[in-house]
Tab-separated table of C-alpha atoms in Angstrom:
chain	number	residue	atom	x	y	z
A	1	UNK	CA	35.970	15.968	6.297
A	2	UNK	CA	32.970	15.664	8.465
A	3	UNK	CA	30.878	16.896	5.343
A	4	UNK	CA	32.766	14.427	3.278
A	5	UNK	CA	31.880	11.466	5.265
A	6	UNK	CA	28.342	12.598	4.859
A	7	UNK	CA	28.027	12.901	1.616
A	8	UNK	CA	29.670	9.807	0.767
A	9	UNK	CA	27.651	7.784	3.245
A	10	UNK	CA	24.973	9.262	1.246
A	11	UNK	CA	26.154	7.804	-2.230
A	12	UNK	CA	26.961	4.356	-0.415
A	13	UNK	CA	23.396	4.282	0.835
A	14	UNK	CA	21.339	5.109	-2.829
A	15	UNK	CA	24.655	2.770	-4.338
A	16	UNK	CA	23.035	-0.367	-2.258
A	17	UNK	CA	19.681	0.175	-3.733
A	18	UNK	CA	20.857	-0.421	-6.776
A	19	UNK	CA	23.925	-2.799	-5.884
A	20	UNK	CA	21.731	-5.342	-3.705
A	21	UNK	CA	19.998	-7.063	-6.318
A	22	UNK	CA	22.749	-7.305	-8.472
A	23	UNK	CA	24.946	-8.954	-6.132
A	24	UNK	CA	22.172	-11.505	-5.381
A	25	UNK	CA	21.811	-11.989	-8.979
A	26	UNK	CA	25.196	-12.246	-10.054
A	27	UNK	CA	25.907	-14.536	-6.690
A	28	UNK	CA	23.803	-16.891	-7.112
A	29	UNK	CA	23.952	-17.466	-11.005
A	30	UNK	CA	27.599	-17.327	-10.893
A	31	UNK	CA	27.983	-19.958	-8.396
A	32	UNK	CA	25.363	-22.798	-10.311
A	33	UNK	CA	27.886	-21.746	-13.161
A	34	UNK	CA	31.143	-22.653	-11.382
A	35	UNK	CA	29.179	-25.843	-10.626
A	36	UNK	CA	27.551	-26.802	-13.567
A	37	UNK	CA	29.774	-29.469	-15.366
A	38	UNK	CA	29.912	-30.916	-11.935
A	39	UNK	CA	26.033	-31.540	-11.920
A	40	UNK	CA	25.749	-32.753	-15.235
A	41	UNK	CA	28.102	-35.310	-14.761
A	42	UNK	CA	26.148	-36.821	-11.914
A	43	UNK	CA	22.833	-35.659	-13.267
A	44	UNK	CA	23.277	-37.050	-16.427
A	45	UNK	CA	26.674	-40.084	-16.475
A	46	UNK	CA	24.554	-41.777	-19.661
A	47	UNK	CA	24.869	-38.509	-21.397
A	48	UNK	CA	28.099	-37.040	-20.217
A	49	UNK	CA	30.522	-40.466	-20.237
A	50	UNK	CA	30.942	-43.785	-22.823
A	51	UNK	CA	33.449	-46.814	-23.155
A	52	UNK	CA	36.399	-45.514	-24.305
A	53	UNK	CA	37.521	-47.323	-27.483
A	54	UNK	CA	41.300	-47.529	-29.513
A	55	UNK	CA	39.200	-45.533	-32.538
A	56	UNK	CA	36.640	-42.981	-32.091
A	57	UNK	CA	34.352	-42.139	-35.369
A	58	UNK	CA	35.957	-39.213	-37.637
A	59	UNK	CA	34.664	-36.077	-36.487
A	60	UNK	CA	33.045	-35.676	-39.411
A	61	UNK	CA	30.359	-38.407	-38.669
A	62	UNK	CA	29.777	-37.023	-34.912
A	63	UNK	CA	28.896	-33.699	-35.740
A	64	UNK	CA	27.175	-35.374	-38.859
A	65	UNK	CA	24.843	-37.322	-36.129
A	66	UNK	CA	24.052	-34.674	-34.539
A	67	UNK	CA	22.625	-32.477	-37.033
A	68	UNK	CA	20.474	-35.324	-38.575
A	69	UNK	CA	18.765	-35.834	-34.837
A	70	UNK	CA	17.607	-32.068	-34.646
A	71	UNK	CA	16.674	-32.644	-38.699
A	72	UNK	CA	19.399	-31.147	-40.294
A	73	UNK	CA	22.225	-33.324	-40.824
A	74	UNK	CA	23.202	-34.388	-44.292
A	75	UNK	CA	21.271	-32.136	-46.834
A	76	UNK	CA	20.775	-32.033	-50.184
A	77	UNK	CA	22.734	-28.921	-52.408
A	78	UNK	CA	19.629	-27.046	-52.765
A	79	UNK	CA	18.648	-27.752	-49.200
A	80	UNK	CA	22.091	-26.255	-47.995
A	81	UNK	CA	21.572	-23.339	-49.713
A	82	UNK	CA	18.021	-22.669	-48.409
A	83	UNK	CA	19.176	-23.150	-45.281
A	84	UNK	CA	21.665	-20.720	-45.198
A	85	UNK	CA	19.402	-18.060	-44.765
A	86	UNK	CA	18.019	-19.207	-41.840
A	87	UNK	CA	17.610	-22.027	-39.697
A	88	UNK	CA	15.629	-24.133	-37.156
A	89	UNK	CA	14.191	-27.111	-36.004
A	90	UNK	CA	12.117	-28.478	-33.127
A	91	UNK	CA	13.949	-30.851	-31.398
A	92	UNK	CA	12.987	-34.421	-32.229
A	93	UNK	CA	10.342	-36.103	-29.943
A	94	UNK	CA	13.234	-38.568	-28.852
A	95	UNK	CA	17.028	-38.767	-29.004
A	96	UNK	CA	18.523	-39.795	-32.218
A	97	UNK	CA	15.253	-39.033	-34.189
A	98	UNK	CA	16.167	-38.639	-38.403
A	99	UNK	CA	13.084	-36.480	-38.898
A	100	UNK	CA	12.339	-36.403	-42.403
A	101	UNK	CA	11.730	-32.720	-42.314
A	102	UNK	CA	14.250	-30.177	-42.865
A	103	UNK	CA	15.359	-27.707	-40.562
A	104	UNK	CA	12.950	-24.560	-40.014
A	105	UNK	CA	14.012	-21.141	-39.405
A	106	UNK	CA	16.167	-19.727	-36.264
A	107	UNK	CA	18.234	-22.728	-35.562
A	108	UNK	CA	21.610	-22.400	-35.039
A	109	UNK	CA	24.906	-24.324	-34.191
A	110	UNK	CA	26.025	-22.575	-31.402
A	111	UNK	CA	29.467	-24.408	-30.769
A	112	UNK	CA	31.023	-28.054	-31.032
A	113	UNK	CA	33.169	-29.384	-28.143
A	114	UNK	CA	35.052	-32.245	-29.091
A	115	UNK	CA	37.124	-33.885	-25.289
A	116	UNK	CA	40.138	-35.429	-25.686
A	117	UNK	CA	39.006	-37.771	-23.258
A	118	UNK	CA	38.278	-41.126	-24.455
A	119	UNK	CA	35.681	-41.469	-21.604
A	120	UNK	CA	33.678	-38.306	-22.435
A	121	UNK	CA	30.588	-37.560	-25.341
A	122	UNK	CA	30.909	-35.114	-27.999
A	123	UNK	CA	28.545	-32.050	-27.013
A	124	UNK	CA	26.900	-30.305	-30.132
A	125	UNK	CA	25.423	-27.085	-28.248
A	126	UNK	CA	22.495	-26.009	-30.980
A	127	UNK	CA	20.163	-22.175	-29.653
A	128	UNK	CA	17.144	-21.065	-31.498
A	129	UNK	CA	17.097	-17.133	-31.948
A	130	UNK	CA	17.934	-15.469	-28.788
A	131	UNK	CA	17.033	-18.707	-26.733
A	132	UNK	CA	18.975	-20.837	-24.463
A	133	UNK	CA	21.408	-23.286	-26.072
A	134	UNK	CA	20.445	-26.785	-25.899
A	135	UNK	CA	22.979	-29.908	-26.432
A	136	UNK	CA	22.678	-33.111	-27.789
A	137	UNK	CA	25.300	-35.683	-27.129
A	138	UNK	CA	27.323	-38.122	-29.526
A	139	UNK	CA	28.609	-41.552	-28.364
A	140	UNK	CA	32.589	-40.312	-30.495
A	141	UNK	CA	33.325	-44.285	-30.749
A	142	UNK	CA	30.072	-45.539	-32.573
A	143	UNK	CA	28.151	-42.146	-33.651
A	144	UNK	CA	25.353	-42.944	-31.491
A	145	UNK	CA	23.237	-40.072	-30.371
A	146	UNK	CA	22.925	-40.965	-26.741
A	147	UNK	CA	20.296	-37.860	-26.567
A	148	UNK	CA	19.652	-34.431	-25.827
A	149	UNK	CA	18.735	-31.957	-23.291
A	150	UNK	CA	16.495	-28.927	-23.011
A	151	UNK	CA	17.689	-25.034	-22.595
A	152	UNK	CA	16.637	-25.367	-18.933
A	153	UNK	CA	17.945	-28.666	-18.201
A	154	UNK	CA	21.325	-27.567	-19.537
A	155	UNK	CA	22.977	-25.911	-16.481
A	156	UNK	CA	26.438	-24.661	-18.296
A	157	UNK	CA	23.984	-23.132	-20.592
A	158	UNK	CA	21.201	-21.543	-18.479
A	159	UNK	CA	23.086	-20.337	-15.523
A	160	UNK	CA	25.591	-18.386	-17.920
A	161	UNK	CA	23.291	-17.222	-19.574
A	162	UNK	CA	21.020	-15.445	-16.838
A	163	UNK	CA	24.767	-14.114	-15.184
A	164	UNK	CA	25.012	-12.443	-18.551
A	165	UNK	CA	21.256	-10.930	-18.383
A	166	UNK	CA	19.532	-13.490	-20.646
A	167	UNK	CA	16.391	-12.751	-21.136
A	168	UNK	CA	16.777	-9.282	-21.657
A	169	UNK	CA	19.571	-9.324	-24.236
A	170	UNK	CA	21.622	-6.820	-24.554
A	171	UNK	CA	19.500	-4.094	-22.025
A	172	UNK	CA	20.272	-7.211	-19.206
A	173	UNK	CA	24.155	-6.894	-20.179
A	174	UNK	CA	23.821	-2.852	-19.484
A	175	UNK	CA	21.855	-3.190	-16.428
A	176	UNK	CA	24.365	-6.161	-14.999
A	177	UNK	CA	27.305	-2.880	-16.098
A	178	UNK	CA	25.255	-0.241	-13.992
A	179	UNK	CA	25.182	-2.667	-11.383
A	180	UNK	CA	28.988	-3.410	-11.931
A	181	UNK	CA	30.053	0.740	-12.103
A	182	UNK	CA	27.823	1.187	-8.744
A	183	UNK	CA	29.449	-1.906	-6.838
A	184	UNK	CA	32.659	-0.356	-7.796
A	185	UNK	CA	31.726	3.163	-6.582
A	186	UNK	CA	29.833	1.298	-3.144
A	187	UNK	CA	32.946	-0.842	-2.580
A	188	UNK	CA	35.259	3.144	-2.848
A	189	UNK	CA	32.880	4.694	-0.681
A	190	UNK	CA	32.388	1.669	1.957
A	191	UNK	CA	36.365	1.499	2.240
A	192	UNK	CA	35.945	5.269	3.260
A	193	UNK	CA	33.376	4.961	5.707
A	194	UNK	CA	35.271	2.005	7.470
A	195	UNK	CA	38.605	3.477	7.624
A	196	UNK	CA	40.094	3.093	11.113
A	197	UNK	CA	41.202	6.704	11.824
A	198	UNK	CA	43.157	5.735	14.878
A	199	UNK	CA	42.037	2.413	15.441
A	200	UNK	CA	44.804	0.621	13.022
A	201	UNK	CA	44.861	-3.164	12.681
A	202	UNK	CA	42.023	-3.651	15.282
A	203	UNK	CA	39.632	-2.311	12.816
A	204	UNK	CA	40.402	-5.141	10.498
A	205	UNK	CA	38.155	-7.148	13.612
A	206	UNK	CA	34.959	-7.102	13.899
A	207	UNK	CA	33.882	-5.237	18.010
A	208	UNK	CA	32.113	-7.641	20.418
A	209	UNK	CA	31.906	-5.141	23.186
A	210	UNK	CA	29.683	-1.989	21.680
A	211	UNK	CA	26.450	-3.798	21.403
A	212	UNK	CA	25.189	-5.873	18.657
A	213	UNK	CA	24.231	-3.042	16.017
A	214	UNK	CA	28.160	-2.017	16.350
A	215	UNK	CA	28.732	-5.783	16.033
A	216	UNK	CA	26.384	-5.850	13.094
A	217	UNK	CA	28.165	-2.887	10.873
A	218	UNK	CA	31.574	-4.351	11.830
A	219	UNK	CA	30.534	-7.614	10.432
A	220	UNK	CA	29.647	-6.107	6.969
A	221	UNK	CA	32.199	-3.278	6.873
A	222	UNK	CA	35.204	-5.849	8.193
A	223	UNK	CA	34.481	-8.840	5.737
A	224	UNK	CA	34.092	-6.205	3.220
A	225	UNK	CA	37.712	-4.718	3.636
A	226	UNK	CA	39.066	-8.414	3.661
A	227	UNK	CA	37.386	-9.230	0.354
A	228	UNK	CA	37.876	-5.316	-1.321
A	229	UNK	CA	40.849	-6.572	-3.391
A	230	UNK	CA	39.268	-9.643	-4.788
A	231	UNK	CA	35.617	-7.806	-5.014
A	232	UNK	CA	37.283	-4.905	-7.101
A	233	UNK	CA	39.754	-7.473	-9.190
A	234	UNK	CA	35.736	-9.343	-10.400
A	235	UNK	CA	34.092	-6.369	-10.916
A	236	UNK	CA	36.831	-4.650	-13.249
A	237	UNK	CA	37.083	-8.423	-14.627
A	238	UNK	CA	33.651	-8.589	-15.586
A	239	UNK	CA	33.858	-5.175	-17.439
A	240	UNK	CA	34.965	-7.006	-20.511
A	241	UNK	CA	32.078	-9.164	-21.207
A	242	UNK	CA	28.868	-6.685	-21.198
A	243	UNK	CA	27.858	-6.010	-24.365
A	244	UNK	CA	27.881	-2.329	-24.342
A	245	UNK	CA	31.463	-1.530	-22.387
A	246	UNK	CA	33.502	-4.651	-23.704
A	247	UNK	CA	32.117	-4.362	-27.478
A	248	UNK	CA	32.310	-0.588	-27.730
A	249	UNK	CA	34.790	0.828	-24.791
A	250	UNK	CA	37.191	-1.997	-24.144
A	251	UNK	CA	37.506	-2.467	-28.244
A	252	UNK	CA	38.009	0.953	-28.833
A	253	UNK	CA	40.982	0.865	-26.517
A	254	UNK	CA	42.479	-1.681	-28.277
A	255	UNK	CA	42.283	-0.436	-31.497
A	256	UNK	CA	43.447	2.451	-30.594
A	257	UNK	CA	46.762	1.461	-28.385
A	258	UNK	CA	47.441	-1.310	-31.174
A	259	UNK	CA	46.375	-4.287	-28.418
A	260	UNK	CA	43.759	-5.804	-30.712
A	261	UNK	CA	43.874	-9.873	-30.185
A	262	UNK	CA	45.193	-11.331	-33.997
A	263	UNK	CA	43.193	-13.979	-33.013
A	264	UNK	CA	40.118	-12.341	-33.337
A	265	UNK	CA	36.731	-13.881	-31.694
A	266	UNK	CA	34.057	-15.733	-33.305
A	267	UNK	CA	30.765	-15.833	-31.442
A	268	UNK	CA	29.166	-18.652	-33.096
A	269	UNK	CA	25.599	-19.220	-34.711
A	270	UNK	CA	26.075	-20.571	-38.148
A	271	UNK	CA	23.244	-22.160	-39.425
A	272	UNK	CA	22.901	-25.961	-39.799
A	273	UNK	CA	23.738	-25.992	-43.622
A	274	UNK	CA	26.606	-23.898	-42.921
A	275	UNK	CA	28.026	-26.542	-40.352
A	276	UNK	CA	27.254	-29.142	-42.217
A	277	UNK	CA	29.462	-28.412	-45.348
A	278	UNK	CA	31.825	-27.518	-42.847
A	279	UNK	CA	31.854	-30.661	-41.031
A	280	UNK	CA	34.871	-32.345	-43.342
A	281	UNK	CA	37.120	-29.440	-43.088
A	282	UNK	CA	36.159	-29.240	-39.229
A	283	UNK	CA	38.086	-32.834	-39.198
A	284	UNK	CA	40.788	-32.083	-40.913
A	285	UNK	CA	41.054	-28.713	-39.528
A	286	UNK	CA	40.967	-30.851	-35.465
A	287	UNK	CA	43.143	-33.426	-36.880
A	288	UNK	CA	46.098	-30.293	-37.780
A	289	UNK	CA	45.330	-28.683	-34.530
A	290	UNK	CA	45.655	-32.215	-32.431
A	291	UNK	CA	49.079	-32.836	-34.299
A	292	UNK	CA	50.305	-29.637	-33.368
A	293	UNK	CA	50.011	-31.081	-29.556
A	294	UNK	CA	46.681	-29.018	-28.752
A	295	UNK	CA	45.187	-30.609	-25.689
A	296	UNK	CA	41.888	-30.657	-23.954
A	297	UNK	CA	38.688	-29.907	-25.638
A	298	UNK	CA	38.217	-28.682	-28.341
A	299	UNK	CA	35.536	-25.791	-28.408
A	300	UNK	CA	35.125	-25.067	-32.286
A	301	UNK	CA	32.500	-22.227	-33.378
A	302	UNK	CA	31.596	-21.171	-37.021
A	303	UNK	CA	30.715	-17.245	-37.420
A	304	UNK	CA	27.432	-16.848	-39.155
A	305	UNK	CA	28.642	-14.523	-41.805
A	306	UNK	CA	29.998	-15.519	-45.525
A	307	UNK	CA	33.839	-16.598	-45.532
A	308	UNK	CA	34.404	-16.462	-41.451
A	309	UNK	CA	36.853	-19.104	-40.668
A	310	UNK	CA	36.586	-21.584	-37.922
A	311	UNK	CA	37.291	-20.732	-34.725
A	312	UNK	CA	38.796	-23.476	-32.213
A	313	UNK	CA	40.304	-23.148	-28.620
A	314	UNK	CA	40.813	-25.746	-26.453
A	315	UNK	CA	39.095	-25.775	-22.818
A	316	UNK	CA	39.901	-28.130	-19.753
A	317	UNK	CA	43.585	-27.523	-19.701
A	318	UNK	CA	46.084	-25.045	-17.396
A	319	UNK	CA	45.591	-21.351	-18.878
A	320	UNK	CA	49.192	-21.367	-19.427
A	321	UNK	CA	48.371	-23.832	-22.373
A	322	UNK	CA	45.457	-21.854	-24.221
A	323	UNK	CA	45.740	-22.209	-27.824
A	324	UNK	CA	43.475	-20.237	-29.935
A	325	UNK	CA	43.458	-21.635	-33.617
A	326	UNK	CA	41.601	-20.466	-36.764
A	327	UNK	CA	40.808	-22.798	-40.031
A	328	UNK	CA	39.671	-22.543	-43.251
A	329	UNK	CA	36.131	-24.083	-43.523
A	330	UNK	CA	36.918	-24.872	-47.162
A	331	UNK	CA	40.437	-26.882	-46.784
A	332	UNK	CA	40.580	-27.169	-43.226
A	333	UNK	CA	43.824	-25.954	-43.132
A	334	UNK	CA	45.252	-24.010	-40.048
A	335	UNK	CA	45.581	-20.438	-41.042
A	336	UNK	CA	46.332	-18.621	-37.548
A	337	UNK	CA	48.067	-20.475	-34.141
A	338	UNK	CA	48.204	-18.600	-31.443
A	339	UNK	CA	49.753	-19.215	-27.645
A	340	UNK	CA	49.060	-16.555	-24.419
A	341	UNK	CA	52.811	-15.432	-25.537
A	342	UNK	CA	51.838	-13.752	-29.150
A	343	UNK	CA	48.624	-11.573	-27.716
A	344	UNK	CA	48.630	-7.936	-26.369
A	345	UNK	CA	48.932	-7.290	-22.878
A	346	UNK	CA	45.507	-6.344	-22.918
A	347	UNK	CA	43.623	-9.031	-24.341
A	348	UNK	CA	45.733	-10.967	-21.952
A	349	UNK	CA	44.360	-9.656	-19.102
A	350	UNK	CA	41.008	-10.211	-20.280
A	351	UNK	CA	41.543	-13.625	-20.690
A	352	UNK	CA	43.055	-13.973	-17.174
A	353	UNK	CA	40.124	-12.680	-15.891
A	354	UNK	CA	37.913	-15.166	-17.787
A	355	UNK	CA	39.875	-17.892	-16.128
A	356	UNK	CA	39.389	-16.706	-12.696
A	357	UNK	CA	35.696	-16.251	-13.360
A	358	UNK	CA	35.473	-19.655	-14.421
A	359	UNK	CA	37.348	-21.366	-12.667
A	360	UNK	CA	39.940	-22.932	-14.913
A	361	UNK	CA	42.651	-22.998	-12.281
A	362	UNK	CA	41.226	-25.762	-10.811
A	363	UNK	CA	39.337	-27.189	-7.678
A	364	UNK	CA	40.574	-24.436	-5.376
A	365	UNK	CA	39.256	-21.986	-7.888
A	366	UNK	CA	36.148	-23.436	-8.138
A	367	UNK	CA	35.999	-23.450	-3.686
A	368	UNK	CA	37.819	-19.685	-4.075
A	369	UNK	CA	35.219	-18.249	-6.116
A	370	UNK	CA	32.296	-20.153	-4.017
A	371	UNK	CA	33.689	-18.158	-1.142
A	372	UNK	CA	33.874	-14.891	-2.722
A	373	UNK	CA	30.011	-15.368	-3.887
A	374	UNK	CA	29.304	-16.706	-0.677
A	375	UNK	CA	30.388	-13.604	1.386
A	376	UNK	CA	28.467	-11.581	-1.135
A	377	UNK	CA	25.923	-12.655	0.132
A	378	UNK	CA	26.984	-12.330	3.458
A	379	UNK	CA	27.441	-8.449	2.674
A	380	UNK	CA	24.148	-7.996	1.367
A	381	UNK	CA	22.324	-9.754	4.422
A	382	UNK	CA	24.217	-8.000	7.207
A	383	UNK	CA	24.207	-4.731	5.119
A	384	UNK	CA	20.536	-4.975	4.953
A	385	UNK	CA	20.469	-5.978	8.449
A	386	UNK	CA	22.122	-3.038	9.894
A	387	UNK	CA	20.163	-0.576	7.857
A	388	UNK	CA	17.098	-1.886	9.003
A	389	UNK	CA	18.033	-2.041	12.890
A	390	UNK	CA	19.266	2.152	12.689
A	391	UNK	CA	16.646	3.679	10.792
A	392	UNK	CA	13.754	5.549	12.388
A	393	UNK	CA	10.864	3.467	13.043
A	394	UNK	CA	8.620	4.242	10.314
A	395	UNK	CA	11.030	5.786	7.892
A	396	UNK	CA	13.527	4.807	4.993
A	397	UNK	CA	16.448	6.238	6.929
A	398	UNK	CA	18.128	7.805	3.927
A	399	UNK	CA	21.297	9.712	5.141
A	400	UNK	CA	20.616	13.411	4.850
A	401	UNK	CA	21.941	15.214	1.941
A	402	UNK	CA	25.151	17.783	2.381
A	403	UNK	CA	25.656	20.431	0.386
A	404	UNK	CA	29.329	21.338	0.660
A	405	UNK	CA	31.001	21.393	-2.353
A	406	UNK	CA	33.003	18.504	-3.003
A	407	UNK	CA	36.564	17.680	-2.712
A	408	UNK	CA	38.373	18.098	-5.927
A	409	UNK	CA	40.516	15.157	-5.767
A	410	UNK	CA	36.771	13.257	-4.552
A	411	UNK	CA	34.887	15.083	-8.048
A	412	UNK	CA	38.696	14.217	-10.205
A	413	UNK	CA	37.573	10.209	-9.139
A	414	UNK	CA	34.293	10.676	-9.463
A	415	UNK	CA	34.226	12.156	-13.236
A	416	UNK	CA	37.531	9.722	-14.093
A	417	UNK	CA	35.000	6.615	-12.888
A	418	UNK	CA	31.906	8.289	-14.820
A	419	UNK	CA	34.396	8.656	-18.498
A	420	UNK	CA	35.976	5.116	-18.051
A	421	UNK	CA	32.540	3.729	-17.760
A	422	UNK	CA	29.618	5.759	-19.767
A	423	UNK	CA	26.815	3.847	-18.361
A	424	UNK	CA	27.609	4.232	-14.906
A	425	UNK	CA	28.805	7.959	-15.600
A	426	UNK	CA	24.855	8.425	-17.739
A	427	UNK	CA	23.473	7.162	-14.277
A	428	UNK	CA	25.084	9.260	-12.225
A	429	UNK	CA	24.148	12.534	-14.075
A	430	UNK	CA	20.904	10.938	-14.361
A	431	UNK	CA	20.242	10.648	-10.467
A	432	UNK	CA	22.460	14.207	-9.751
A	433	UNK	CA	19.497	15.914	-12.078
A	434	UNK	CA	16.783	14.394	-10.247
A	435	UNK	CA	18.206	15.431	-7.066
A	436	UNK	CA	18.807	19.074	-8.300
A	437	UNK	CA	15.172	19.229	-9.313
A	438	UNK	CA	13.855	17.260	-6.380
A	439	UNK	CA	15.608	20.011	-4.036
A	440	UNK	CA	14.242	22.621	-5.936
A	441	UNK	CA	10.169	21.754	-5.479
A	442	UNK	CA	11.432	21.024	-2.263
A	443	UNK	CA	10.860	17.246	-1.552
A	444	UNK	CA	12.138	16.214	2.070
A	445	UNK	CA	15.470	14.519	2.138
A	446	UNK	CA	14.738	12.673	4.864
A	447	UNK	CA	11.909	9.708	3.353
């Protein structure tokens, strides 16, 4: 087992090279997420909040506003049907702006969130091309555009968007997944290492008495163990929204075991002549959903391809009372209703671990996750730390390599870990050939 522990501290030791930075990353982004809406309610109360009134505008109008202040609004036939094959336009020089030019290419309505509080602004969320999204806010009592923010100013918008690997697109979302597969493999392997063998609960606490570089390792390895259920529960949580293992691996499953969501998912982007000859039906279409006791806000996205319906859930309420509804953007009638109760088990658990990520149990949540990201942190500094204070003086400190063979039940994980994730499982072969070939021109093991 001695060769065992070896090896493995090995793999922990080339894991953290590539784990580090994503933690950092995914740390910090993920916290200015969790306290976004918080900011831009006391960044930005003239945007965010109006006098509630007995009767807001139809929905119709609001979302009518908005278009016309980014130069889209209400166009012409022909116009409509330009449009639709492409949109953009440069945000106005000022808020509520009717520019007399049409919208130019790459624009987009990203989503429409429509509060069922009387106190809060409509939010039309717009994104040019594979930008940031950028709002503009509608007074929902007089139709007012009370103005509009930048990509960068919008914090909901930015800060998900780098967590997800904006700017990269889709190569961010698989290098966030390596990162993901390799925390996974660093949190199995540091769980090894720490094990108490004979120490029992007192290994759970951190040793004052063995000088401070055994106080040092403690204090990663121990907060590590007391977060390893919550660390693994995010990682495998966050599987589901990279763009290579949720829309390939995790929807292949489904198909496959029958546990594909009837709701279906639209991801938004329909261009501004496409929204607005959907705006009527939108109100009807909130109108049926509202009467069918669907609270909070609305968040209501239109699918950039020919016949997609809309696609509404509401946001701001206990995850016990998700409703996903989808309408028909010609009548505006509801065509699909559906409660947590009538999905699979696994889309389900997806959406569970959405609402962990985000936050949507409430306040504690929000302090929870802070905590989580927090010690993170915490393991990154002290892990760094306690390399840095045991390696050789002038050297990387790598651990040396063993070349035992490997456990089968150790290689049975290993290869299980490396088919349930591809990426990670491409990386590992990837690094395995480069050692084979570095051994065999005979670099030194020890940098």
């Amino acid at each position: 087992m001695k060769n065992l522990y070896g090896r493995l501290w090995r793999w922990h030791f080339f894991a953290a090279l590539i784990v580090v930075p994503f933690v950092l990353w995914q740390s910090v982004t993920g916290t200015l997420y969790l306290w976004s809406e918080w900011w831009m309610d006391r960044a930005h109360p003239q945007l965010r909040f109006v006098e509630p009134t007995s009767a807001p505008l139809p929905v119709n109008e609001q979302i009518q506003a908005a278009l016309r202040s980014v130069g889209g609004g209400s166009l012409s036939r022909s116009e409509r049907g330009a449009d639709d094959h492409g949109v953009a336009s440069p945000p106005p020089g000022h808020a509520g702006h009717h520019g007399a030019a049409g919208p130019s290419p790459g624009l987009a309505v990203q989503r429409v969130l429509l509060p069922d509080d009387p106190t809060r602004s409509t939010t039309v969320l717009f994104q040019r091309g594979s930008g940031l999204p950028f709002p503009v806010f509608v007074n929902p009592n007089t139709g007012t555009v009370l103005g509009q923010l930048s990509g960068t100013a919008w914090l909901p918008g930015i800060s998900r968007a780098l967590h997800g690997g904006w700017p990269l697109g889709d190569p961010g979302s698989w290098f966030l997944e390596l990162g993901d597969g390799w925390a996974i493999l660093m949190l199995a392997t540091g769980l090894y290492l720490w094990w108490p063998r004979g120490r029992g609960l007192a290994a759970l606490w951190p040793r004052t008495g063995g000088g401070p570089r055994v106080l040092l390792r403690d204090l990663h390895s121990c907060v590590a163990v007391w977060f390893s259920v919550v660390f693994l529960f995010f990682l495998i949580s966050a599987l589901p929204w990279t763009a290579f293992w949720g829309n390939t691996v995790l929807r292949t499953i489904e198909s496959n075991t029958g546990q594909s969501s009837p709701a279906g998912f639209s991801p938004g982007g329909a261009s501004i002549g496409q929204f607005s000859n959907a705006s009527l039906p939108i109100e009807q279409a909130v109108a049926a959903a509202r009467r069918t006791g669907v609270h909070g806000t609305l968040d209501i996205r239109l699918a950039p391809w020919p016949g997609a319906p809309l696609f509404m859930t509401n946001t701001g309420v206990s995850p016990s009372q998700d409703r996903t509804l989808l309408a028909d953007t010609e009548a505006g009638s509801i065509s699909g209703d559906y409660t947590n109760q009538q999905i699979p088990v696994i889309p389900r658990l997806v959406a569970l671990g959405v609402h962990v990520h985000q936050a949507d149990f409430g306040p504690i949540n929000v302090w929870l996750n802070t905590a989580f990201a927090a010690s993170l942190v915490w393991l990154t500094v002290t892990g760094v730390l306690s390399w840095w204070t045991r390696r050789p003086a002038g050297k990387v400190g790598a651990p040396p390599r063993v070349t035992s063979d490997i456990p089968v039940a150790v290689r049975a994980i290993v290869i299980a870990a490396c088919v349930l994730m591809p990426l990670f499982g491409a990386s590992v072969l990837l690094i395995a050939l480069a050692e084979t070939i570095s051994r065999s021109i005979q670099i030194p093991a020890e940098l």
